Coordinates of C-alpha atoms in Angstrom, one line a residue:
M523 CA 0.0 0.0 0.0
D524 CA 3.0 2.3 0.5
F525 CA 4.9 2.3 -2.7
D526 CA 7.9 4.3 -1.4
Y527 CA 8.4 1.9 1.4
A528 CA 8.0 -1.1 -0.9
H529 CA 10.6 0.3 -3.3
Y530 CA 13.0 0.9 -0.4
M531 CA 12.6 -2.7 0.8
L532 CA 13.2 -4.1 -2.7
T533 CA 16.3 -2.1 -3.2
E534 CA 18.2 -0.4 -0.4
G535 CA 16.5 -2.3 2.4
R536 CA 17.3 -5.6 0.8
K537 CA 20.9 -4.7 0.3
G538 CA 21.4 -4.1 4.0
K539 CA 19.9 -7.5 4.9
E540 CA 22.1 -9.4 2.4
N541 CA 25.3 -7.7 3.6
P542 CA 24.9 -7.0 7.3
S543 CA 28.7 -6.8 7.9
V544 CA 29.0 -3.7 5.7
L545 CA 26.9 -1.5 8.1
S546 CA 28.6 0.2 10.9
P547 CA 27.0 0.6 14.4
S548 CA 26.5 4.3 13.8
T549 CA 24.8 3.6 10.4
E550 CA 22.4 1.0 12.1
A551 CA 21.5 3.6 14.7
Y552 CA 20.8 6.2 12.1
L553 CA 18.6 3.9 10.0
K554 CA 16.7 2.8 13.0
L555 CA 16.0 6.4 14.0
L556 CA 15.1 7.2 10.4
A557 CA 12.6 4.3 10.3
N558 CA 10.9 5.4 13.5
T559 CA 10.7 9.0 12.3
F560 CA 9.0 8.1 9.0
H561 CA 6.8 5.3 10.4
M562 CA 8.7 2.7 8.6
N563 CA 8.4 0.2 11.4
R564 CA 5.3 -1.6 10.2
S565 CA 5.2 -4.3 12.8
R566 CA 2.2 -2.7 14.5
I567 CA -0.1 -2.9 11.5
L568 CA -2.9 -5.3 12.2
A569 CA -1.0 -6.6 15.2
F570 CA -2.9 -8.1 18.2
K571 CA -2.4 -6.1 21.4
N572 CA -4.2 -5.2 24.6
K573 CA -7.3 -3.0 24.4
P574 CA -6.4 0.7 24.4
P575 CA -7.3 2.6 27.6
T576 CA -10.7 4.4 27.7
P577 CA -10.2 8.0 26.6
A578 CA -11.0 10.7 29.2
E579 CA -14.3 12.5 28.7
L580 CA -13.7 15.8 27.0
I581 CA -17.3 17.0 27.9
P582 CA -18.9 16.1 31.2
R583 CA -22.0 14.0 30.9
E584 CA -24.2 16.6 32.7
F585 CA -23.5 19.1 29.8
L586 CA -24.5 16.6 27.1
S587 CA -28.0 17.1 25.7
P588 CA -30.2 14.2 26.7
V589 CA -31.6 11.9 24.0
R590 CA -34.8 13.4 22.7
Q591 CA -37.8 11.5 24.0
F592 CA -41.1 11.3 22.4
K593 CA -44.0 12.9 24.3
P594 CA -46.5 10.4 25.6
S595 CA -49.7 10.3 23.5
K596 CA -52.5 12.4 24.8
P597 CA -55.0 10.3 26.8
K598 CA -58.3 9.8 25.0
R599 CA -61.0 12.1 26.2
H600 CA -64.1 10.3 27.6
I601 CA -67.2 11.6 25.9
P602 CA -70.4 10.8 27.8
Q603 CA -73.0 9.2 25.5
T604 CA -76.0 10.5 27.4
S605 CA -76.9 14.0 28.5
E606 CA -76.0 15.1 32.0
R607 CA -79.3 17.0 32.5
T608 CA -82.7 17.2 30.8
L609 CA -85.2 20.1 31.3
D610 CA -88.7 20.5 30.0
A611 CA -89.1 23.1 27.2
P612 CA -92.9 23.3 26.7
D613 CA -94.3 25.3 23.8
I614 CA -90.9 25.6 22.0
I615 CA -91.6 26.3 18.3
D616 CA -90.6 23.5 16.0
D617 CA -89.4 25.8 13.2
Y618 CA -86.1 25.3 11.4
Y619 CA -85.8 29.0 10.5
L620 CA -85.8 30.4 14.0
N621 CA -83.0 30.9 16.6
L622 CA -84.4 30.4 20.1
L623 CA -81.4 29.5 22.2
D624 CA -78.3 31.4 23.4
W625 CA -75.8 31.1 26.2
G626 CA -74.4 34.4 27.5
S627 CA -71.0 35.2 28.9
S628 CA -72.5 35.6 32.3
N629 CA -73.4 31.9 32.3
I630 CA -77.1 32.5 31.7
L631 CA -78.9 30.4 29.1
A632 CA -81.8 32.1 27.4
I633 CA -84.5 30.2 25.6
G634 CA -87.7 31.3 23.8
L635 CA -90.8 29.2 24.6
G636 CA -93.8 30.5 22.7
S637 CA -94.1 34.2 23.7
T638 CA -92.0 33.9 26.8
V639 CA -88.2 34.2 27.3
H640 CA -86.9 32.1 30.1
F641 CA -83.5 32.1 31.8
W642 CA -81.5 29.2 33.3
D643 CA -78.6 30.1 35.5
G644 CA -75.6 27.8 34.8
S645 CA -73.9 28.6 38.1
N646 CA -76.8 27.3 40.4
G647 CA -79.4 25.8 38.1
S648 CA -82.1 28.3 39.0
T649 CA -84.7 29.4 36.4
S650 CA -86.5 32.7 35.9
E651 CA -88.6 34.5 33.4
L652 CA -87.6 37.7 31.6
V653 CA -90.7 38.7 29.7
T654 CA -93.9 37.4 28.0
V655 CA -94.8 39.4 25.0
D656 CA -98.3 40.2 23.9
D657 CA -100.0 37.8 21.5
E658 CA -100.2 40.4 18.7
N659 CA -96.4 40.9 18.9
G660 CA -95.3 37.3 19.5
P661 CA -94.2 34.7 19.5
V662 CA -90.5 35.1 20.1
T663 CA -88.6 34.2 16.9
S664 CA -84.9 34.9 17.9
I665 CA -82.7 35.5 20.9
S666 CA -79.1 36.8 21.1
W667 CA -76.9 37.9 24.1
A668 CA -74.6 40.8 23.7
A669 CA -70.9 40.2 24.5
D670 CA -71.3 41.7 28.0
G671 CA -73.7 39.0 29.1
Q672 CA -76.1 41.6 30.5
H673 CA -78.0 42.9 27.5
I674 CA -80.1 40.6 25.3
A675 CA -81.9 41.1 22.0
I676 CA -85.2 39.5 21.3
G677 CA -86.7 39.3 17.8
L678 CA -90.4 39.0 17.5
N679 CA -93.0 37.7 15.0
N680 CA -94.3 41.2 14.3
S681 CA -90.8 42.4 13.0
D682 CA -89.9 44.3 16.2
V683 CA -86.7 43.8 18.1
Q684 CA -86.5 44.4 21.8
L685 CA -83.4 45.2 23.8
W686 CA -83.4 44.2 27.5
D687 CA -81.2 44.7 30.5
S688 CA -81.3 41.2 32.1
T689 CA -79.9 42.4 35.4
A690 CA -82.5 45.0 36.0
N691 CA -85.3 43.1 34.0
Q692 CA -85.9 46.3 32.1
L693 CA -86.9 46.9 28.5
L694 CA -84.4 49.5 27.2
R695 CA -85.7 50.2 23.7
T696 CA -87.6 48.6 20.8
L697 CA -86.2 48.7 17.2
R698 CA -88.9 49.2 14.6
G699 CA -89.2 50.1 11.0
G700 CA -86.4 47.9 9.6
H701 CA -88.3 44.7 8.6
Q702 CA -91.7 44.0 7.2
S703 CA -92.0 40.5 8.8
R704 CA -90.6 38.3 11.6
V705 CA -87.0 38.6 12.7
G706 CA -85.6 35.1 12.8
S707 CA -81.9 35.7 13.2
L708 CA -79.7 38.1 15.3
A709 CA -76.0 38.7 15.6
W710 CA -74.1 41.2 17.7
N711 CA -70.9 43.0 16.7
N712 CA -70.0 45.3 19.6
H713 CA -72.6 48.1 19.5
I714 CA -74.0 46.9 16.2
L715 CA -77.0 44.5 16.3
T716 CA -77.5 42.8 13.0
T717 CA -81.0 41.5 12.3
G718 CA -82.2 39.1 9.6
G719 CA -85.9 38.9 8.5
R720 CA -88.3 36.9 6.6
D721 CA -88.3 39.8 4.1
G722 CA -84.7 38.8 3.1
K723 CA -83.2 42.0 4.4
I724 CA -80.2 42.1 6.7
I725 CA -79.9 45.3 8.8
N726 CA -77.1 46.7 10.9
N727 CA -78.6 48.6 13.8
D728 CA -76.5 50.9 16.0
V729 CA -78.2 50.6 19.4
R730 CA -76.5 53.7 20.7
V731 CA -78.3 56.2 18.5
R732 CA -81.9 57.2 17.9
S733 CA -81.8 56.5 14.1
H734 CA -80.5 52.9 14.6
I735 CA -80.5 51.7 11.0
V736 CA -77.0 52.3 9.6
E737 CA -76.5 49.7 6.9
T738 CA -78.8 47.3 4.9
Y739 CA -77.5 44.2 3.1
R740 CA -79.6 43.0 0.2
G741 CA -78.9 39.7 -1.4
H742 CA -81.3 37.1 -0.1
H743 CA -84.7 36.6 -1.8
Q744 CA -86.2 34.6 1.0
E745 CA -86.0 34.4 4.8
V746 CA -82.6 35.0 6.5
C747 CA -82.3 32.1 9.0
G748 CA -78.5 32.2 9.8
L749 CA -76.3 35.2 10.9
K750 CA -72.8 35.0 12.4
W751 CA -70.1 37.7 12.7
S752 CA -66.5 36.6 12.6
A753 CA -64.4 37.0 15.7
S754 CA -62.7 40.1 14.3
G755 CA -66.0 41.7 13.5
Q756 CA -64.9 42.3 9.9
Q757 CA -66.9 39.7 8.1
L758 CA -70.6 38.6 8.4
A759 CA -71.9 35.3 7.1
S760 CA -75.6 35.0 6.3
G761 CA -77.6 32.0 5.2
G762 CA -81.1 31.9 3.8
N763 CA -84.1 29.8 2.8
D764 CA -83.1 30.6 -0.8
N765 CA -80.2 28.2 -0.4
M766 CA -77.7 31.0 -0.6
L767 CA -74.7 31.8 1.6
Y768 CA -73.3 35.3 1.6
I769 CA -70.1 36.8 3.0
W770 CA -70.3 40.5 3.7
D771 CA -67.3 42.6 4.6
R772 CA -67.6 45.8 6.6
S773 CA -64.9 47.6 4.6
M774 CA -67.2 47.3 1.6
S775 CA -70.3 48.7 3.4
S776 CA -71.9 52.1 2.6
S777 CA -74.4 53.8 4.8
N778 CA -76.5 55.4 2.1
S779 CA -77.3 52.4 -0.2
R780 CA -77.5 48.7 -0.2
S781 CA -74.1 47.1 0.4
Q782 CA -72.5 44.7 -2.0
W783 CA -71.5 41.2 -0.8
L784 CA -67.9 39.9 -0.8
H785 CA -68.9 36.4 -1.9
R786 CA -72.1 34.8 -3.1
L787 CA -71.9 31.1 -2.5
E788 CA -74.4 28.8 -4.3
D789 CA -73.2 25.3 -3.5
H790 CA -75.9 24.3 -0.9
T791 CA -79.1 22.9 -2.3
A792 CA -81.3 23.6 0.7
A793 CA -81.8 26.3 3.3
V794 CA -78.5 27.4 5.1
K795 CA -79.1 28.0 8.8
A796 CA -76.1 26.4 10.5
L797 CA -73.1 28.7 10.5
A798 CA -69.9 28.6 12.7
W799 CA -66.7 30.6 12.4
C800 CA -63.6 28.6 13.3
P801 CA -61.9 29.8 16.5
F802 CA -58.4 28.8 15.4
Q803 CA -58.5 29.9 11.8
S804 CA -60.1 33.3 11.3
N805 CA -61.0 32.9 7.6
L806 CA -62.5 29.4 8.0
L807 CA -66.3 29.1 8.0
A808 CA -68.5 26.0 8.4
S809 CA -72.0 25.9 7.0
G810 CA -74.7 23.3 7.1
G811 CA -77.6 22.7 4.6
G812 CA -81.2 21.6 5.2
G813 CA -83.2 18.6 4.3
N814 CA -82.4 18.5 0.5
D815 CA -78.7 19.2 1.0
L816 CA -77.5 17.3 4.2
C817 CA -74.0 18.6 3.8
I818 CA -71.4 20.5 5.9
R819 CA -69.2 22.7 3.8
F820 CA -66.0 24.5 4.7
W821 CA -65.1 27.9 3.2
N822 CA -62.1 30.1 2.8
T823 CA -63.9 33.4 3.3
H824 CA -61.0 35.5 1.9
T825 CA -61.1 33.7 -1.5
G826 CA -64.7 32.2 -1.5
A827 CA -63.3 28.8 -2.2
C828 CA -65.1 25.7 -0.9
L829 CA -62.4 23.7 0.9
N830 CA -64.4 20.5 1.7
S831 CA -67.9 19.1 1.7
V832 CA -69.2 16.2 3.8
D833 CA -72.5 14.5 3.3
T834 CA -73.9 13.9 6.8
G835 CA -76.9 11.9 5.8
S836 CA -79.4 14.1 7.6
Q837 CA -80.6 17.7 7.9
V838 CA -78.0 20.0 9.5
C839 CA -79.6 22.2 12.0
A840 CA -76.7 23.8 14.0
L841 CA -72.9 23.8 14.2
L842 CA -70.5 24.5 17.0
W843 CA -66.7 24.4 17.1
N844 CA -64.8 23.1 20.1
K845 CA -62.8 26.0 21.6
K846 CA -60.0 23.7 22.9
E847 CA -59.6 21.0 20.2
R848 CA -59.9 20.8 16.5
E849 CA -63.4 19.4 16.5
L850 CA -66.8 20.4 15.1
L851 CA -70.2 19.4 16.6
S852 CA -73.3 19.2 14.4
S853 CA -76.9 18.7 15.3
H854 CA -79.3 16.9 13.0
G855 CA -82.9 16.0 12.1
F856 CA -84.5 12.9 10.6
S857 CA -83.8 10.1 11.1
Q858 CA -81.7 9.8 14.2
N859 CA -82.0 13.4 15.6
Q860 CA -78.4 13.0 16.8
L861 CA -75.4 15.1 17.6
T862 CA -72.3 14.2 15.7
L863 CA -68.8 15.1 16.8
W864 CA -66.2 15.4 14.0
K865 CA -62.5 15.6 14.0
Y866 CA -61.2 18.4 11.8
P867 CA -59.9 18.5 9.1
S868 CA -60.2 14.7 8.5
M869 CA -64.0 14.8 9.3
V870 CA -63.8 11.4 10.9
K871 CA -66.7 10.8 13.3
I872 CA -65.5 10.8 16.9
A873 CA -68.9 10.2 18.5
E874 CA -72.7 10.2 17.9
L875 CA -74.9 11.2 20.7
T876 CA -78.6 10.4 20.7
G877 CA -81.4 11.2 23.1
H878 CA -83.7 13.6 21.4
T879 CA -86.8 12.2 19.7
S880 CA -87.2 15.1 17.3
R881 CA -84.9 17.3 15.2
V882 CA -82.3 19.1 17.3
L883 CA -83.0 22.6 16.1
F884 CA -80.9 24.7 18.4
M885 CA -77.4 24.5 20.1
A886 CA -75.6 26.8 22.5
Q887 CA -72.2 26.5 24.1
S888 CA -71.3 27.4 27.7
P889 CA -68.9 30.3 28.4
D890 CA -66.1 27.8 29.5
G891 CA -66.6 25.9 26.2
C892 CA -67.2 22.5 27.9
T893 CA -71.0 22.1 27.9
V894 CA -73.4 22.2 25.0
A895 CA -77.1 22.9 25.4
T896 CA -79.5 21.5 22.8
A897 CA -83.2 22.2 22.3
A898 CA -85.4 20.1 20.0
G899 CA -88.9 19.8 18.7
D900 CA -89.6 17.1 21.4
E901 CA -89.9 20.0 23.9
T902 CA -86.8 19.1 25.9
L903 CA -83.6 21.0 26.7
K904 CA -80.6 18.8 27.2
F905 CA -77.0 19.5 28.4
W906 CA -74.0 17.5 27.1
K907 CA -70.4 17.4 28.4
V908 CA -69.3 16.8 24.8
F909 CA -66.3 19.1 24.8
G910 CA -64.7 18.0 28.1
T911 CA -65.1 18.9 31.7
T912 CA -64.5 22.1 33.6
P913 CA -61.2 22.0 35.5
E914 CA -61.7 22.1 39.2
V915 CA -60.6 25.3 41.0
K916 CA -58.5 24.5 44.0
N917 CA -59.3 26.6 47.1
A918 CA -56.4 28.5 48.5
A919 CA -57.8 28.3 52.0
P920 CA -56.8 25.2 54.0
K921 CA -59.5 22.6 54.6
E922 CA -61.1 22.3 58.0
P923 CA -59.8 19.2 59.8
F924 CA -63.3 18.3 61.0
P925 CA -65.8 20.0 58.8
H926 CA -68.8 18.1 60.1
F927 CA -68.4 19.5 63.6
S928 CA -69.8 22.9 64.4
R929 CA -67.3 25.4 65.6
I930 CA -67.5 26.9 69.1
R931 CA -66.8 30.6 69.2

């Protein structure tokens, strides 16, 4: 392998071995030193010898990065298959186009039963009545809490919209003159209350001023049954009985004339009532179609593109996103009247919850995001722990050692 060494061994090296008497002691010493210097002593190559000593650690072990460990898989969440509570909801109107259930930020659930608005307090389970409207004005056709959890809007069959202070049980004002027929959908955007009517009109009302009508959106030709503002308050989604889904952008609005839509989406083949903006992707909207459509569709509201469509097999009445996981809950009508929990974006079914005996028209989510309330045509109101459980709050104060004994003072 070393041609120079091989040439030396065949010539000069061989001469030395054949005539050893010619070399003087000083010459032998010189050649030995020369061989050691230029590594010409090849006796160590591939020679057996003792194991070399273990080298000293250049870097202490405590400074070495540990081997990357995989995180343990997340434990599978238990989803109860039955509702945790069921309440009677007599006289609830079995009408697909209305919106009669909403859960406010103050943990008060409001439901419209006939001409009466009832409250259920999520903190203690107590119930109360806010108002019963006159027969010529009612029944109640829509309900929506403002973000403060104190003020609530109530749409009526006669086209009026009432604003109430729930804390004082006081009627603050009545919005009139915007619609010619019942108001079946409501949506708040700060001080703007958006109303949708059977007349197909969508009106933005500034509740702070006397002349409350500030914008009118015209696009639907039949009843507006779904209204939802995006979390940013910039885009409004509206669905109607004309099978149309519109996206409106506030930057395109004008106060003096009808406002032009951003997108006009015609993919659904039945009424579009179920609408839900995604909490983790601001431009993602889910919509659900009625009895002749049966589909949940997902939209990029910036471009108007339909990202996916899933045939659910039954009428889609309402949609809710899980605030903590990438999941979507849908409520349905014939034939199973079920709730279906989907994994997003794969849209694999995680669970199907049954219990209602009529179509599940309305859904509302608790402020903590864990509980979902559903109301159906079977005149029942059910509560489901479908999105998890509320974490327990640990008391800072120490526990009494003998709490069952009365204290002597």
